[in-house]
């Protein structure tokens, strides 16, 4: 019968006091003949001693999460710009496209352009004024009305492709004012619906 | 990892937090500071580390920086408590808490960190088994451990021996002076 050599698992069982009398005798016999096994047993006993004296406590998960959030924007909630829109408002009126309509929205003059967008349960009006001579900046006033939901507190806007996002506050009546230079602009509103947020985007707005 | 975290690498920072979270939390716990104070110390140390990382030139010095900074923060917290409660440190269970980290405590925490890193490097069933057996706040019976790990109760003992042997290997050789002939 072949005698199996003593393994480090045998040494560990021996160190733990879990080896049978026969196995323990075999380990002891091997130890007398092998300095390597003696060194192995010393390492195992040292590891066992470290485990027995271990004083390592697991911190609460929320605490670890707070430390993880200290570096890297991806651990934070995505901003309005990073989120995909949940809904895109639909253009339902543009005074430039329909200059002959009656009423206040027919005031398509060279000085102002009116636009209305419909979104689920709401409406967004914009008035884009021509820039003052030499400034190149268009003043845009708007109003958002959402039935039965809290109005968003701000509107986010960014010159398409620039990554330079800005926000403007919305008052308690849903009114807001933006100052936009010529170019294509993305506008988004974050609306609180129950305990969830929905991002409503406008179709890209071409100014100037 | 330390250099990458210093440059704002989120993955490196995650790894670093997970590697040292137990050390940073265990030091205030060892002085029996309140749960709230332990949390404060933990948050203060990692917030300070984010700022100080670029200045830590030698990544190997990070464990020492964390040990001494955490100990110092515990000492400050205990001093604040003393001021608020009107009792001396000597009257509390934190009588051994001095301003500087004593040499023997530094060695103790260095070995604790070595053990924690070696356990993490084992990973899988061995890490879970050894942490359940030796690092749990309460003693967990074998049958519950077997159930948690999905192994038969009769296999817990042999698995422990196998994992202990692997841990000893992961911890590396002892200094010559530590090798004892049984």
PDB file of N, CA and C in Angstrom, chain A residues 33-128:
ATOM      1  N   UNK A  33      10.960  14.398  10.134  1.00  0.00           N
ATOM      2  CA  UNK A  33      11.857  14.157   8.996  1.00  0.00           C
ATOM      3  C   UNK A  33      11.931  15.333   8.026  1.00  0.00           C
ATOM      4  N   UNK A  34      11.046  16.334   8.157  1.00  0.00           N
ATOM      5  CA  UNK A  34      10.981  17.365   7.121  1.00  0.00           C
ATOM      6  C   UNK A  34      10.981  18.792   7.682  1.00  0.00           C
ATOM      7  N   UNK A  35      12.067  19.520   7.467  1.00  0.00           N
ATOM      8  CA  UNK A  35      12.097  20.934   7.895  1.00  0.00           C
ATOM      9  C   UNK A  35      11.039  21.760   7.154  1.00  0.00           C
ATOM     10  N   UNK A  36      10.759  21.396   5.865  1.00  0.00           N
ATOM     11  CA  UNK A  36       9.757  22.143   5.094  1.00  0.00           C
ATOM     12  C   UNK A  36       8.388  22.016   5.730  1.00  0.00           C
ATOM     13  N   UNK A  37       8.059  20.786   6.182  1.00  0.00           N
ATOM     14  CA  UNK A  37       6.753  20.596   6.826  1.00  0.00           C
ATOM     15  C   UNK A  37       6.687  21.325   8.166  1.00  0.00           C
ATOM     16  N   UNK A  38       7.814  21.370   8.847  1.00  0.00           N
ATOM     17  CA  UNK A  38       7.824  22.097  10.124  1.00  0.00           C
ATOM     18  C   UNK A  38       7.586  23.591   9.879  1.00  0.00           C
ATOM     19  N   UNK A  39       8.218  24.116   8.831  1.00  0.00           N
ATOM     20  CA  UNK A  39       8.006  25.532   8.486  1.00  0.00           C
ATOM     21  C   UNK A  39       6.545  25.753   8.061  1.00  0.00           C
ATOM     22  N   UNK A  40       6.013  24.771   7.323  1.00  0.00           N
ATOM     23  CA  UNK A  40       4.602  24.860   6.887  1.00  0.00           C
ATOM     24  C   UNK A  40       3.674  24.885   8.079  1.00  0.00           C
ATOM     25  N   UNK A  41       3.940  24.032   9.055  1.00  0.00           N
ATOM     26  CA  UNK A  41       3.088  23.993  10.251  1.00  0.00           C
ATOM     27  C   UNK A  41       3.185  25.307  11.029  1.00  0.00           C
ATOM     28  N   UNK A  42       4.401  25.865  11.094  1.00  0.00           N
ATOM     29  CA  UNK A  42       4.576  27.143  11.799  1.00  0.00           C
ATOM     30  C   UNK A  42       3.745  28.232  11.125  1.00  0.00           C
ATOM     31  N   UNK A  43       3.743  28.223   9.786  1.00  0.00           N
ATOM     32  CA  UNK A  43       2.954  29.232   9.050  1.00  0.00           C
ATOM     33  C   UNK A  43       1.466  29.057   9.339  1.00  0.00           C
ATOM     34  N   UNK A  44       1.032  27.805   9.345  1.00  0.00           N
ATOM     35  CA  UNK A  44      -0.384  27.531   9.598  1.00  0.00           C
ATOM     36  C   UNK A  44      -0.780  27.945  11.016  1.00  0.00           C
ATOM     37  N   UNK A  45       0.089  27.657  11.976  1.00  0.00           N
ATOM     38  CA  UNK A  45      -0.217  28.045  13.362  1.00  0.00           C
ATOM     39  C   UNK A  45      -0.249  29.561  13.494  1.00  0.00           C
ATOM     40  N   UNK A  46       0.649  30.216  12.759  1.00  0.00           N
ATOM     41  CA  UNK A  46       0.676  31.684  12.804  1.00  0.00           C
ATOM     42  C   UNK A  46      -0.620  32.250  12.217  1.00  0.00           C
ATOM     43  N   UNK A  47      -1.048  31.672  11.078  1.00  0.00           N
ATOM     44  CA  UNK A  47      -2.295  32.130  10.443  1.00  0.00           C
ATOM     45  C   UNK A  47      -3.480  31.901  11.382  1.00  0.00           C
ATOM     46  N   UNK A  48      -3.478  30.746  12.052  1.00  0.00           N
ATOM     47  CA  UNK A  48      -4.558  30.431  12.990  1.00  0.00           C
ATOM     48  C   UNK A  48      -4.565  31.415  14.163  1.00  0.00           C
ATOM     49  N   UNK A  49      -3.363  31.756  14.619  1.00  0.00           N
ATOM     50  CA  UNK A  49      -3.247  32.741  15.704  1.00  0.00           C
ATOM     51  C   UNK A  49      -3.788  34.094  15.273  1.00  0.00           C
ATOM     52  N   UNK A  50      -3.470  34.497  14.023  1.00  0.00           N
ATOM     53  CA  UNK A  50      -3.965  35.787  13.515  1.00  0.00           C
ATOM     54  C   UNK A  50      -5.482  35.777  13.442  1.00  0.00           C
ATOM     55  N   UNK A  51      -6.032  34.648  12.980  1.00  0.00           N
ATOM     56  CA  UNK A  51      -7.503  34.561  12.883  1.00  0.00           C
ATOM     57  C   UNK A  51      -8.137  34.639  14.272  1.00  0.00           C
ATOM     58  N   UNK A  52      -7.516  33.944  15.238  1.00  0.00           N
ATOM     59  CA  UNK A  52      -8.088  33.910  16.579  1.00  0.00           C
ATOM     60  C   UNK A  52      -8.042  35.283  17.245  1.00  0.00           C
ATOM     61  N   UNK A  53      -7.038  36.092  16.873  1.00  0.00           N
ATOM     62  CA  UNK A  53      -6.919  37.431  17.459  1.00  0.00           C
ATOM     63  C   UNK A  53      -7.510  38.495  16.546  1.00  0.00           C
ATOM     64  N   UNK A  54      -8.215  38.068  15.504  1.00  0.00           N
ATOM     65  CA  UNK A  54      -8.743  39.031  14.524  1.00  0.00           C
ATOM     66  C   UNK A  54      -9.669  40.023  15.205  1.00  0.00           C
ATOM     67  N   UNK A  55      -9.507  41.275  14.803  1.00  0.00           N
ATOM     68  CA  UNK A  55     -10.292  42.350  15.408  1.00  0.00           C
ATOM     69  C   UNK A  55     -10.825  43.216  14.272  1.00  0.00           C
ATOM     70  N   UNK A  56     -11.350  42.552  13.265  1.00  0.00           N
ATOM     71  CA  UNK A  56     -11.781  43.272  12.063  1.00  0.00           C
ATOM     72  C   UNK A  56     -13.302  43.341  12.028  1.00  0.00           C
ATOM     73  N   UNK A  57     -13.815  44.553  12.014  1.00  0.00           N
ATOM     74  CA  UNK A  57     -15.268  44.751  11.997  1.00  0.00           C
ATOM     75  C   UNK A  57     -15.703  45.252  10.626  1.00  0.00           C
ATOM     76  N   UNK A  58     -16.847  44.772  10.199  1.00  0.00           N
ATOM     77  CA  UNK A  58     -17.395  45.184   8.907  1.00  0.00           C
ATOM     78  C   UNK A  58     -18.148  46.510   9.103  1.00  0.00           C
ATOM     79  N   UNK A  59     -17.754  47.566   8.400  1.00  0.00           N
ATOM     80  CA  UNK A  59     -18.494  48.827   8.560  1.00  0.00           C
ATOM     81  C   UNK A  59     -19.885  48.735   7.928  1.00  0.00           C
ATOM     82  N   UNK A  60     -20.849  49.532   8.415  1.00  0.00           N
ATOM     83  CA  UNK A  60     -22.184  49.510   7.800  1.00  0.00           C
ATOM     84  C   UNK A  60     -22.100  49.859   6.312  1.00  0.00           C
ATOM     85  N   UNK A  61     -22.945  49.217   5.543  1.00  0.00           N
ATOM     86  CA  UNK A  61     -22.912  49.386   4.086  1.00  0.00           C
ATOM     87  C   UNK A  61     -23.089  50.852   3.670  1.00  0.00           C
ATOM     88  N   UNK A  62     -23.992  51.575   4.358  1.00  0.00           N
ATOM     89  CA  UNK A  62     -24.250  52.982   3.989  1.00  0.00           C
ATOM     90  C   UNK A  62     -22.989  53.826   4.167  1.00  0.00           C
ATOM     91  N   UNK A  63     -22.199  53.461   5.163  1.00  0.00           N
ATOM     92  CA  UNK A  63     -20.960  54.196   5.437  1.00  0.00           C
ATOM     93  C   UNK A  63     -19.950  53.964   4.304  1.00  0.00           C
ATOM     94  N   UNK A  64     -19.871  52.723   3.854  1.00  0.00           N
ATOM     95  CA  UNK A  64     -18.955  52.389   2.751  1.00  0.00           C
ATOM     96  C   UNK A  64     -19.404  53.118   1.477  1.00  0.00           C
ATOM     97  N   UNK A  65     -20.712  53.128   1.257  1.00  0.00           N
ATOM     98  CA  UNK A  65     -21.224  53.809   0.060  1.00  0.00           C
ATOM     99  C   UNK A  65     -20.867  55.292   0.088  1.00  0.00           C
ATOM    100  N   UNK A  66     -20.947  55.895   1.272  1.00  0.00           N
ATOM    101  CA  UNK A  66     -20.626  57.326   1.362  1.00  0.00           C
ATOM    102  C   UNK A  66     -19.149  57.556   1.033  1.00  0.00           C
ATOM    103  N   UNK A  67     -18.286  56.629   1.413  1.00  0.00           N
ATOM    104  CA  UNK A  67     -16.857  56.759   1.078  1.00  0.00           C
ATOM    105  C   UNK A  67     -16.637  56.557  -0.420  1.00  0.00           C
ATOM    106  N   UNK A  68     -17.375  55.616  -1.004  1.00  0.00           N
ATOM    107  CA  UNK A  68     -17.213  55.350  -2.446  1.00  0.00           C
ATOM    108  C   UNK A  68     -17.618  56.565  -3.275  1.00  0.00           C
ATOM    109  N   UNK A  69     -18.616  57.299  -2.793  1.00  0.00           N
ATOM    110  CA  UNK A  69     -19.111  58.455  -3.548  1.00  0.00           C
ATOM    111  C   UNK A  69     -18.134  59.627  -3.543  1.00  0.00           C
ATOM    112  N   UNK A  70     -17.081  59.535  -2.748  1.00  0.00           N
ATOM    113  CA  UNK A  70     -16.136  60.656  -2.669  1.00  0.00           C
ATOM    114  C   UNK A  70     -15.347  60.845  -3.966  1.00  0.00           C
ATOM    115  N   UNK A  71     -15.249  59.798  -4.748  1.00  0.00           N
ATOM    116  CA  UNK A  71     -14.511  59.894  -6.023  1.00  0.00           C
ATOM    117  C   UNK A  71     -15.379  59.370  -7.155  1.00  0.00           C
ATOM    118  N   UNK A  72     -15.421  60.130  -8.242  1.00  0.00           N
ATOM    119  CA  UNK A  72     -16.080  59.622  -9.453  1.00  0.00           C
ATOM    120  C   UNK A  72     -17.514  60.054  -9.565  1.00  0.00           C
ATOM    121  N   UNK A  73     -17.837  60.748 -10.659  1.00  0.00           N
ATOM    122  CA  UNK A  73     -19.197  61.232 -10.844  1.00  0.00           C
ATOM    123  C   UNK A  73     -20.188  60.129 -11.142  1.00  0.00           C
ATOM    124  N   UNK A  74     -19.687  58.948 -11.612  1.00  0.00           N
ATOM    125  CA  UNK A  74     -20.628  57.914 -12.039  1.00  0.00           C
ATOM    126  C   UNK A  74     -21.342  57.264 -10.878  1.00  0.00           C
ATOM    127  N   UNK A  75     -20.806  57.460  -9.639  1.00  0.00           N
ATOM    128  CA  UNK A  75     -21.490  56.875  -8.501  1.00  0.00           C
ATOM    129  C   UNK A  75     -22.651  57.760  -8.055  1.00  0.00           C
ATOM    130  N   UNK A  76     -22.711  58.979  -8.591  1.00  0.00           N
ATOM    131  CA  UNK A  76     -23.796  59.866  -8.202  1.00  0.00           C
ATOM    132  C   UNK A  76     -24.960  59.729  -9.184  1.00  0.00           C
ATOM    133  N   UNK A  77     -26.116  60.244  -8.779  1.00  0.00           N
ATOM    134  CA  UNK A  77     -27.279  60.187  -9.657  1.00  0.00           C
ATOM    135  C   UNK A  77     -26.965  60.950 -10.935  1.00  0.00           C
ATOM    136  N   UNK A  78     -27.384  60.417 -12.070  1.00  0.00           N
ATOM    137  CA  UNK A  78     -27.112  61.131 -13.304  1.00  0.00           C
ATOM    138  C   UNK A  78     -27.817  62.484 -13.331  1.00  0.00           C
ATOM    139  N   UNK A  79     -27.178  63.461 -13.936  1.00  0.00           N
ATOM    140  CA  UNK A  79     -27.797  64.779 -14.036  1.00  0.00           C
ATOM    141  C   UNK A  79     -28.839  64.748 -15.150  1.00  0.00           C
ATOM    142  N   UNK A  80     -29.600  65.830 -15.281  1.00  0.00           N
ATOM    143  CA  UNK A  80     -30.634  65.888 -16.321  1.00  0.00           C
ATOM    144  C   UNK A  80     -30.024  65.699 -17.700  1.00  0.00           C
ATOM    145  N   UNK A  81     -28.756  66.156 -17.846  1.00  0.00           N
ATOM    146  CA  UNK A  81     -28.123  66.081 -19.162  1.00  0.00           C
ATOM    147  C   UNK A  81     -27.715  64.651 -19.499  1.00  0.00           C
ATOM    148  N   UNK A  82     -27.328  63.876 -18.442  1.00  0.00           N
ATOM    149  CA  UNK A  82     -26.851  62.503 -18.673  1.00  0.00           C
ATOM    150  C   UNK A  82     -28.000  61.519 -18.874  1.00  0.00           C
ATOM    151  N   UNK A  83     -29.199  61.905 -18.412  1.00  0.00           N
ATOM    152  CA  UNK A  83     -30.315  60.964 -18.500  1.00  0.00           C
ATOM    153  C   UNK A  83     -30.983  61.005 -19.867  1.00  0.00           C
ATOM    154  N   UNK A  84     -31.465  59.850 -20.296  1.00  0.00           N
ATOM    155  CA  UNK A  84     -32.244  59.818 -21.528  1.00  0.00           C
ATOM    156  C   UNK A  84     -33.610  60.426 -21.222  1.00  0.00           C
ATOM    157  N   UNK A  85     -34.167  61.097 -22.186  1.00  0.00           N
ATOM    158  CA  UNK A  85     -35.477  61.712 -21.958  1.00  0.00           C
ATOM    159  C   UNK A  85     -36.543  60.630 -21.851  1.00  0.00           C
ATOM    160  N   UNK A  86     -37.477  60.806 -20.921  1.00  0.00           N
ATOM    161  CA  UNK A  86     -38.603  59.878 -20.808  1.00  0.00           C
ATOM    162  C   UNK A  86     -39.681  60.235 -21.827  1.00  0.00           C
ATOM    163  N   UNK A  87     -39.726  61.497 -22.208  1.00  0.00           N
ATOM    164  CA  UNK A  87     -40.730  61.934 -23.180  1.00  0.00           C
ATOM    165  C   UNK A  87     -40.187  63.136 -23.947  1.00  0.00           C
ATOM    166  N   UNK A  88     -40.553  63.212 -25.231  1.00  0.00           N
ATOM    167  CA  UNK A  88     -40.163  64.385 -26.023  1.00  0.00           C
ATOM    168  C   UNK A  88     -41.440  65.157 -26.342  1.00  0.00           C
ATOM    169  N   UNK A  89     -41.444  66.400 -25.904  1.00  0.00           N
ATOM    170  CA  UNK A  89     -42.633  67.225 -26.151  1.00  0.00           C
ATOM    171  C   UNK A  89     -42.787  67.451 -27.653  1.00  0.00           C
ATOM    172  N   UNK A  90     -44.047  67.580 -28.074  1.00  0.00           N
ATOM    173  CA  UNK A  90     -44.314  67.703 -29.522  1.00  0.00           C
ATOM    174  C   UNK A  90     -44.644  69.152 -29.859  1.00  0.00           C
ATOM    175  N   UNK A  91     -44.007  69.658 -30.913  1.00  0.00           N
ATOM    176  CA  UNK A  91     -44.289  71.028 -31.347  1.00  0.00           C
ATOM    177  C   UNK A  91     -45.693  71.080 -31.952  1.00  0.00           C
ATOM    178  N   UNK A  92     -46.572  71.887 -31.376  1.00  0.00           N
ATOM    179  CA  UNK A  92     -47.935  71.967 -31.909  1.00  0.00           C
ATOM    180  C   UNK A  92     -48.234  73.351 -32.484  1.00  0.00           C
ATOM    181  N   UNK A  93     -47.368  74.296 -32.226  1.00  0.00           N
ATOM    182  CA  UNK A  93     -47.578  75.629 -32.808  1.00  0.00           C
ATOM    183  C   UNK A  93     -46.237  76.319 -32.963  1.00  0.00           C
ATOM    184  N   UNK A  94     -46.050  76.947 -34.150  1.00  0.00           N
ATOM    185  CA  UNK A  94     -44.844  77.752 -34.377  1.00  0.00           C
ATOM    186  C   UNK A  94     -45.263  78.953 -35.210  1.00  0.00           C
ATOM    187  N   UNK A  95     -45.151  80.138 -34.648  1.00  0.00           N
ATOM    188  CA  UNK A  95     -45.640  81.339 -35.332  1.00  0.00           C
ATOM    189  C   UNK A  95     -44.886  81.597 -36.637  1.00  0.00           C
ATOM    190  N   UNK A  96     -43.685  81.114 -36.753  1.00  0.00           N
ATOM    191  CA  UNK A  96     -42.930  81.301 -37.999  1.00  0.00           C
ATOM    192  C   UNK A  96     -43.530  80.447 -39.107  1.00  0.00           C
ATOM    193  N   UNK A  97     -43.970  79.233 -38.709  1.00  0.00           N
ATOM    194  CA  UNK A  97     -44.527  78.323 -39.716  1.00  0.00           C
ATOM    195  C   UNK A  97     -45.956  78.700 -40.086  1.00  0.00           C
ATOM    196  N   UNK A  98     -46.679  79.334 -39.173  1.00  0.00           N
ATOM    197  CA  UNK A  98     -48.075  79.686 -39.428  1.00  0.00           C
ATOM    198  C   UNK A  98     -48.315  81.158 -39.125  1.00  0.00           C
ATOM    199  N   UNK A  99     -47.768  82.024 -39.925  1.00  0.00           N
ATOM    200  CA  UNK A  99     -47.848  83.445 -39.618  1.00  0.00           C
ATOM    201  C   UNK A  99     -49.263  84.023 -39.708  1.00  0.00           C
ATOM    202  N   UNK A 100     -50.168  83.353 -40.351  1.00  0.00           N
ATOM    203  CA  UNK A 100     -51.476  83.944 -40.575  1.00  0.00           C
ATOM    204  C   UNK A 100     -52.493  83.671 -39.490  1.00  0.00           C
ATOM    205  N   UNK A 101     -52.140  82.883 -38.474  1.00  0.00           N
ATOM    206  CA  UNK A 101     -53.114  82.529 -37.451  1.00  0.00           C
ATOM    207  C   UNK A 101     -53.521  83.732 -36.623  1.00  0.00           C
ATOM    208  N   UNK A 102     -54.755  83.655 -36.136  1.00  0.00           N
ATOM    209  CA  UNK A 102     -55.254  84.776 -35.339  1.00  0.00           C
ATOM    210  C   UNK A 102     -54.821  84.631 -33.880  1.00  0.00           C
ATOM    211  N   UNK A 103     -55.060  85.682 -33.145  1.00  0.00           N
ATOM    212  CA  UNK A 103     -54.783  85.628 -31.711  1.00  0.00           C
ATOM    213  C   UNK A 103     -53.357  86.023 -31.381  1.00  0.00           C
ATOM    214  N   UNK A 104     -53.044  85.918 -30.073  1.00  0.00           N
ATOM    215  CA  UNK A 104     -51.721  86.399 -29.657  1.00  0.00           C
ATOM    216  C   UNK A 104     -50.594  85.590 -30.277  1.00  0.00           C
ATOM    217  N   UNK A 105     -50.919  84.329 -30.630  1.00  0.00           N
ATOM    218  CA  UNK A 105     -49.855  83.516 -31.208  1.00  0.00           C
ATOM    219  C   UNK A 105     -49.602  83.844 -32.682  1.00  0.00           C
ATOM    220  N   UNK A 106     -50.413  84.739 -33.207  1.00  0.00           N
ATOM    221  CA  UNK A 106     -50.188  85.094 -34.613  1.00  0.00           C
ATOM    222  C   UNK A 106     -49.245  86.283 -34.728  1.00  0.00           C
ATOM    223  N   UNK A 107     -48.736  86.722 -33.568  1.00  0.00           N
ATOM    224  CA  UNK A 107     -47.895  87.914 -33.617  1.00  0.00           C
ATOM    225  C   UNK A 107     -46.491  87.573 -34.109  1.00  0.00           C
ATOM    226  N   UNK A 108     -46.467  86.881 -35.235  1.00  0.00           N
ATOM    227  CA  UNK A 108     -45.176  86.505 -35.821  1.00  0.00           C
ATOM    228  C   UNK A 108     -44.587  87.720 -36.508  1.00  0.00           C
ATOM    229  N   UNK A 109     -43.779  88.386 -35.762  1.00  0.00           N
ATOM    230  CA  UNK A 109     -43.136  89.550 -36.353  1.00  0.00           C
ATOM    231  C   UNK A 109     -41.659  89.243 -36.463  1.00  0.00           C
ATOM    232  N   UNK A 110     -40.951  90.185 -36.926  1.00  0.00           N
ATOM    233  CA  UNK A 110     -39.511  89.997 -37.000  1.00  0.00           C
ATOM    234  C   UNK A 110     -38.887  89.995 -35.607  1.00  0.00           C
ATOM    235  N   UNK A 111     -39.666  90.510 -34.625  1.00  0.00           N
ATOM    236  CA  UNK A 111     -39.101  90.665 -33.282  1.00  0.00           C
ATOM    237  C   UNK A 111     -39.335  89.479 -32.359  1.00  0.00           C
ATOM    238  N   UNK A 112     -40.361  88.665 -32.621  1.00  0.00           N
ATOM    239  CA  UNK A 112     -40.672  87.584 -31.683  1.00  0.00           C
ATOM    240  C   UNK A 112     -41.190  86.352 -32.408  1.00  0.00           C
ATOM    241  N   UNK A 113     -40.864  85.208 -31.851  1.00  0.00           N
ATOM    242  CA  UNK A 113     -41.363  83.938 -32.393  1.00  0.00           C
ATOM    243  C   UNK A 113     -42.004  83.180 -31.230  1.00  0.00           C
ATOM    244  N   UNK A 114     -43.204  82.676 -31.469  1.00  0.00           N
ATOM    245  CA  UNK A 114     -43.901  81.927 -30.416  1.00  0.00           C
ATOM    246  C   UNK A 114     -43.951  80.456 -30.780  1.00  0.00           C
ATOM    247  N   UNK A 115     -43.753  79.640 -29.793  1.00  0.00           N
ATOM    248  CA  UNK A 115     -43.819  78.189 -30.026  1.00  0.00           C
ATOM    249  C   UNK A 115     -44.559  77.542 -28.859  1.00  0.00           C
ATOM    250  N   UNK A 116     -45.317  76.516 -29.168  1.00  0.00           N
ATOM    251  CA  UNK A 116     -45.998  75.763 -28.113  1.00  0.00           C
ATOM    252  C   UNK A 116     -45.705  74.269 -28.303  1.00  0.00           C
ATOM    253  N   UNK A 117     -45.404  73.615 -27.203  1.00  0.00           N
ATOM    254  CA  UNK A 117     -45.111  72.174 -27.234  1.00  0.00           C
ATOM    255  C   UNK A 117     -46.090  71.460 -26.312  1.00  0.00           C
ATOM    256  N   UNK A 118     -46.548  70.318 -26.744  1.00  0.00           N
ATOM    257  CA  UNK A 118     -47.421  69.488 -25.912  1.00  0.00           C
ATOM    258  C   UNK A 118     -46.614  68.325 -25.356  1.00  0.00           C
ATOM    259  N   UNK A 119     -46.811  68.067 -24.087  1.00  0.00           N
ATOM    260  CA  UNK A 119     -46.268  66.833 -23.536  1.00  0.00           C
ATOM    261  C   UNK A 119     -47.382  66.186 -22.727  1.00  0.00           C
ATOM    262  N   UNK A 120     -47.211  64.953 -22.330  1.00  0.00           N
ATOM    263  CA  UNK A 120     -48.259  64.215 -21.636  1.00  0.00           C
ATOM    264  C   UNK A 120     -48.737  65.004 -20.408  1.00  0.00           C
ATOM    265  N   UNK A 121     -49.981  65.460 -20.495  1.00  0.00           N
ATOM    266  CA  UNK A 121     -50.559  66.181 -19.344  1.00  0.00           C
ATOM    267  C   UNK A 121     -50.042  67.587 -19.176  1.00  0.00           C
ATOM    268  N   UNK A 122     -49.404  68.135 -20.190  1.00  0.00           N
ATOM    269  CA  UNK A 122     -48.876  69.479 -19.987  1.00  0.00           C
ATOM    270  C   UNK A 122     -48.573  70.219 -21.278  1.00  0.00           C
ATOM    271  N   UNK A 123     -48.121  71.445 -21.107  1.00  0.00           N
ATOM    272  CA  UNK A 123     -47.857  72.304 -22.250  1.00  0.00           C
ATOM    273  C   UNK A 123     -46.691  73.232 -21.913  1.00  0.00           C
ATOM    274  N   UNK A 124     -45.886  73.509 -22.911  1.00  0.00           N
ATOM    275  CA  UNK A 124     -44.760  74.427 -22.704  1.00  0.00           C
ATOM    276  C   UNK A 124     -44.835  75.505 -23.782  1.00  0.00           C
ATOM    277  N   UNK A 125     -44.879  76.773 -23.356  1.00  0.00           N
ATOM    278  CA  UNK A 125     -44.894  77.910 -24.286  1.00  0.00           C
ATOM    279  C   UNK A 125     -43.535  78.598 -24.271  1.00  0.00           C
ATOM    280  N   UNK A 126     -43.088  79.005 -25.447  1.00  0.00           N
ATOM    281  CA  UNK A 126     -41.841  79.777 -25.530  1.00  0.00           C
ATOM    282  C   UNK A 126     -42.066  81.028 -26.364  1.00  0.00           C
ATOM    283  N   UNK A 127     -41.437  82.106 -25.968  1.00  0.00           N
ATOM    284  CA  UNK A 127     -41.390  83.306 -26.804  1.00  0.00           C
ATOM    285  C   UNK A 127     -39.923  83.665 -26.967  1.00  0.00           C
ATOM    286  N   UNK A 128     -39.487  83.678 -28.217  1.00  0.00           N
ATOM    287  CA  UNK A 128     -38.072  83.950 -28.497  1.00  0.00           C
ATOM    288  C   UNK A 128     -37.969  85.340 -29.108  1.00  0.00           C
TER     289      UNK A 128
END
